[in-house]
Tab-separated table of C-alpha atoms in Angstrom:
chain	number	residue	atom	x	y	z
Q	1174	MET	CA	-0.064	-0.066	0.079
Q	1175	THR	CA	2.820	2.473	0.681
Q	1176	ALA	CA	4.607	1.637	-2.456
Q	1177	ALA	CA	1.558	2.373	-4.296
Q	1178	ALA	CA	0.922	5.741	-2.464
Q	1179	VAL	CA	4.733	6.938	-3.266
Q	1180	CYS	CA	4.186	5.825	-7.101
Q	1181	ALA	CA	0.855	8.060	-7.115
Q	1182	ALA	CA	2.604	10.792	-5.514
Q	1183	ALA	CA	5.622	10.706	-8.085
Q	1184	LEU	CA	2.915	10.512	-10.758
Q	1185	THR	CA	1.061	13.465	-9.633
Q	1186	GLY	CA	4.256	15.498	-9.188
Q	1187	ALA	CA	5.058	14.878	-12.787
Q	1188	ALA	CA	1.703	16.290	-14.300
Q	1189	GLN	CA	2.113	18.998	-16.525
Q	1190	THR	CA	0.874	22.394	-15.423
Q	1191	MET	CA	-0.442	25.576	-17.225
Q	1192	PRO	CA	1.066	29.110	-16.447
Q	1193	ASP	CA	-1.179	29.700	-13.696
Q	1194	GLY	CA	-0.341	26.522	-11.881
Q	1195	ARG	CA	-3.262	24.220	-12.562
Q	1196	PRO	CA	-2.535	21.015	-14.176
Q	1197	THR	CA	-3.263	20.673	-18.072
Q	1198	PRO	CA	-6.208	18.662	-19.175
Q	1199	SER	CA	-4.174	17.011	-21.854
Q	1200	GLY	CA	-1.230	16.008	-19.483
Q	1201	GLN	CA	0.900	17.764	-22.111
Q	1202	PRO	CA	3.184	20.849	-21.087
Q	1203	VAL	CA	2.104	24.369	-21.797
Q	1204	PRO	CA	3.669	26.063	-23.529
Q	1205	ARG	CA	3.992	23.581	-26.435
Q	1206	TRP	CA	4.256	23.491	-30.016
Q	1207	LEU	CA	1.519	22.242	-32.347
Q	1208	SER	CA	0.759	23.114	-36.087
Q	1209	LEU	CA	-2.495	23.682	-37.764
Q	1210	LYS	CA	-3.786	20.668	-39.836
Q	1211	SER	CA	-5.754	22.226	-42.404
Q	1212	SER	CA	-5.894	25.755	-44.586
Q	1213	GLU	CA	-9.098	26.688	-43.003
Q	1214	VAL	CA	-9.132	26.900	-39.164
Q	1215	HIS	CA	-11.263	29.318	-37.252
Q	1216	ALA	CA	-9.864	31.394	-34.761
Q	1217	ARG	CA	-12.464	32.050	-31.729
Q	1218	PHE	CA	-12.753	34.333	-28.981
Q	1219	GLY	CA	-13.304	31.879	-26.613
Q	1220	PRO	CA	-13.214	28.038	-26.004
Q	1221	GLY	CA	-16.350	26.787	-27.589
Q	1222	LEU	CA	-18.480	26.946	-30.798
Q	1223	ASP	CA	-20.644	29.747	-29.228
Q	1224	HIS	CA	-17.853	32.154	-29.187
Q	1225	ARG	CA	-17.431	34.551	-32.296
Q	1226	ILE	CA	-14.932	33.702	-34.910
Q	1227	LEU	CA	-12.178	36.148	-35.043
Q	1228	TRP	CA	-10.421	35.232	-38.299
Q	1229	GLU	CA	-9.623	32.440	-40.401
Q	1230	TYR	CA	-6.088	30.658	-40.786
Q	1231	ARG	CA	-5.508	29.667	-43.989
Q	1232	VAL	CA	-1.972	27.916	-43.888
Q	1233	SER	CA	-1.900	24.293	-43.102
Q	1234	GLY	CA	1.243	23.317	-41.164
Q	1235	LEU	CA	1.519	26.688	-39.341
Q	1236	PRO	CA	3.378	26.520	-36.134
Q	1237	VAL	CA	1.442	27.828	-33.228
Q	1238	GLN	CA	2.269	27.851	-29.577
Q	1239	VAL	CA	-0.278	26.420	-27.146
Q	1240	ILE	CA	-0.254	28.901	-23.935
Q	1241	ALA	CA	-3.505	27.646	-22.237
Q	1242	GLU	CA	-6.022	24.786	-22.617
Q	1243	THR	CA	-9.300	23.229	-21.895
Q	1244	THR	CA	-10.206	19.826	-22.715
Q	1245	GLU	CA	-11.398	20.271	-26.034
Q	1246	TRP	CA	-9.687	23.895	-26.784
Q	1247	ARG	CA	-6.316	25.072	-27.196
Q	1248	LYS	CA	-5.487	29.075	-26.679
Q	1249	ILE	CA	-2.763	29.619	-29.057
Q	1250	CYS	CA	-0.073	32.453	-30.006
Q	1251	ASP	CA	0.759	32.697	-33.813
Q	1252	PRO	CA	3.306	34.073	-35.668
Q	1253	GLU	CA	2.098	37.520	-35.506
Q	1254	GLY	CA	1.535	37.427	-31.682
Q	1255	ALA	CA	-2.003	36.973	-31.865
Q	1256	VAL	CA	-3.992	35.054	-29.301
Q	1257	ALA	CA	-7.142	32.873	-30.178
Q	1258	TRP	CA	-8.895	29.684	-29.330
Q	1259	VAL	CA	-8.811	26.552	-31.741
Q	1260	HIS	CA	-10.439	23.423	-31.379
Q	1261	ARG	CA	-8.096	20.688	-30.470
Q	1262	SER	CA	-9.228	18.479	-33.588
Q	1263	VAL	CA	-7.608	21.153	-36.006
Q	1264	VAL	CA	-3.904	20.932	-34.307
Q	1265	SER	CA	-1.320	18.300	-34.945
Q	1266	SER	CA	1.925	17.412	-32.954
Q	1267	ARG	CA	3.751	17.448	-36.368
Q	1268	ARG	CA	6.376	20.277	-35.900
Q	1269	SER	CA	7.120	23.112	-38.657
Q	1270	VAL	CA	9.005	26.271	-38.213
Q	1271	PHE	CA	8.137	29.425	-40.076
Q	1272	ASN	CA	10.499	32.306	-41.397
Q	1273	ALA	CA	8.623	35.359	-40.185
Q	1274	SER	CA	11.298	37.786	-40.774
Q	1275	ASP	CA	12.007	39.820	-44.176
Q	1276	GLU	CA	15.575	37.990	-44.295
Q	1277	GLU	CA	16.547	34.881	-45.957
Q	1278	ILE	CA	17.624	32.380	-43.180
Q	1279	PRO	CA	20.923	30.119	-44.112
Q	1280	VAL	CA	20.166	26.668	-44.096
Q	1281	ARG	CA	23.643	24.763	-42.983
Q	1282	SER	CA	24.747	21.365	-43.475
Q	1283	GLY	CA	25.662	21.005	-39.680
Q	1284	ARG	CA	24.949	22.757	-36.253
Q	1285	SER	CA	27.655	25.535	-36.691
Q	1286	GLU	CA	27.852	29.238	-38.138
Q	1287	THR	CA	30.965	27.754	-39.915
Q	1288	SER	CA	29.117	24.812	-41.768
Q	1289	PRO	CA	28.566	25.134	-45.243
Q	1290	VAL	CA	25.173	26.845	-46.557
Q	1291	ARG	CA	23.123	24.333	-48.334
Q	1292	ALA	CA	20.088	26.650	-49.183
Q	1293	ARG	CA	18.181	29.425	-47.833
Q	1294	LEU	CA	15.055	29.771	-46.464
Q	1295	SER	CA	13.090	32.463	-47.915
Q	1296	PRO	CA	11.158	35.042	-46.050
Q	1297	ARG	CA	7.358	33.939	-44.964
Q	1298	SER	CA	8.737	30.218	-45.701
Q	1299	LEU	CA	7.063	27.421	-43.562
Q	1300	VAL	CA	9.095	23.844	-43.514
Q	1301	ALA	CA	8.810	20.754	-41.421
Q	1302	MET	CA	11.041	20.546	-38.407
Q	1303	ASP	CA	12.289	17.477	-36.916
Q	1304	GLU	CA	14.069	18.440	-33.818
Q	1305	CYS	CA	16.165	21.145	-32.022
Q	1306	GLU	CA	19.381	20.812	-29.928
Q	1307	GLU	CA	22.298	23.176	-28.805
Q	1308	GLY	CA	20.180	26.149	-30.335
Q	1309	TRP	CA	19.870	24.632	-33.704
Q	1310	CYS	CA	17.082	23.107	-35.332
Q	1311	ARG	CA	17.049	20.375	-38.315
Q	1312	ILE	CA	14.479	20.944	-40.919
Q	1313	ARG	CA	13.624	19.476	-44.256
Q	1314	ALA	CA	11.766	20.532	-47.147
Q	1315	GLY	CA	11.426	17.793	-50.103
Q	1316	ARG	CA	14.789	16.217	-50.300
Q	1317	LEU	CA	16.641	19.017	-48.675
Q	1318	ARG	CA	17.953	18.560	-45.004
Q	1319	GLY	CA	19.835	20.904	-42.972
Q	1320	TRP	CA	20.033	23.084	-39.923
Q	1321	VAL	CA	18.787	26.448	-38.937
Q	1322	ARG	CA	19.532	28.646	-35.890
Q	1323	GLN	CA	16.807	28.189	-33.448
Q	1324	ALA	CA	16.499	31.660	-32.570
Q	1325	ASP	CA	15.824	32.656	-36.218
Q	1326	VAL	CA	12.618	30.758	-36.869
Q	1327	PHE	CA	9.089	30.910	-35.186
Q	1328	GLY	CA	7.746	27.589	-33.956
Q	1329	ALA	CA	10.980	26.354	-31.693
Q	1330	GLN	CA	11.270	28.908	-28.893
Q	1331	GLU	CA	10.958	27.217	-25.303
Q	1332	ARG	CA	9.592	30.259	-23.662
Q	1333	PRO	CA	5.924	31.494	-23.845
Q	1334	LEU	CA	5.547	33.973	-26.622
Q	1335	CYS	CA	2.336	35.431	-25.609
Q	1336	ASN	CA	0.588	36.015	-22.189
Q	1337	ALA	CA	-1.773	33.290	-21.557
Q	1338	ALA	CA	-3.856	35.653	-19.487
Q	1339	ARG	CA	-4.165	38.250	-22.623
Q	1340	PRO	CA	-7.617	37.836	-23.931
Q	1341	ALA	CA	-8.115	36.353	-27.492
Q	1342	GLY	CA	-8.196	38.835	-30.537
Q	1343	THR	CA	-5.394	40.895	-29.145
Q	1344	GLY	CA	-1.931	41.290	-30.534
Q	1345	ARG	CA	-2.885	40.518	-34.322
Q	1346	ARG	CA	-0.742	42.985	-36.556
């Protein structure tokens, strides 16, 4: 009985929490990165179909950061810093990154500024991401594989990019 209590306490301590300290309904960490599944995703003012639609995302694969959640809804931060609610069925755990800048980003053959440049990620480009380590993210686009600096792309940051307490509909440029 004591071993079971210790095990249960250890599992409870491992539960993921939201910024306000409450456990996440999904058991996943918040913030975390997901991507939009389709090219027609409604951004809502609140977590429910009865909340008004603020805008529609039209980019399948767009990385979004989950900053809060309910059982069925995810409060997200997008590349423009906007906050909105989307249903959990319209997001995927497939990772992608986005060049939100107006400059090309070098795609290197290795995790170093001195590694040869294989290609350049154009402004406003979206590519699949495999992993990030030591400040670099491994990306892929078609047959191209390479590394970009983690700080240069949207979709790889470890810190929250939007305040979870901010109401939906704010921050859109």
